Amino acid sequence: MGTGAPAGRLGAKAMSDVLFTLYVYPPHGDAARGFLVALEAPFPVKRAFFIHDWPAGVKRGGHAHRECQQLFVVVKGRVDFTLRNAHGAMTQTVSVPHQGLWVLPMVWVEMQAVTETILLCLCSTEYDEADYIRDYDEWRQQREGGM
């Protein structure tokens, strides 16, 4: 498994307050043959999706998950992730394919491609629209209510 420690600890008192953990997966290979990166998620993977041909400057995300954990890997390009919890917000840039950004449930995620990007996301749950919180005010109320 890659090495990771909670990197986004804005006001964190418990693991549920951590915004993200940045994992580093060692690349194997060389410039002549290319590099292999083996990803191991910190949770059982139930779903994966990727976004390709994501143009620079375009924002995505703008939601939180009630239960789903996500591991984001920028396969190509550069992404600014803005992550919010009850204590505030942090921005983390990911631009190498041997890093994974692990985001826990109830963290509001907004993403912006800085360059044309391919983004891979591993998820701890199967797709369920009911798991999404797409309204920022609803998310704030649920966070404040401890749900």
Tab-separated table of C-alpha atoms in Angstrom, residues 7 9 20 30 41 49-50 52-53 86 89 97 105 111 115 128 136:
chain	number	residue	atom	x	y	z
A	7	ALA	CA	-2.496	15.833	5.345
A	9	ARG	CA	-6.277	18.348	9.210
A	20	PHE	CA	-8.065	14.325	3.093
A	30	ASP	CA	12.302	4.083	-15.931
A	41	ALA	CA	-7.070	1.866	-1.807
A	49	PHE	CA	-14.854	5.820	-12.803
A	50	PHE	CA	-12.675	8.185	-14.741
A	52	HIS	CA	-11.084	12.159	-19.576
A	53	ASP	CA	-10.627	15.104	-21.925
A	86	ALA	CA	-17.255	21.946	9.395
A	89	ALA	CA	-11.671	24.728	3.597
A	97	PRO	CA	-0.054	9.838	-11.127
A	105	PRO	CA	-17.602	10.933	3.659
A	111	MET	CA	-12.348	20.246	-8.379
A	115	THR	CA	-4.470	21.532	-17.433
A	128	ASP	CA	-26.361	5.423	-5.269
A	136	TYR	CA	-24.365	23.149	-0.156
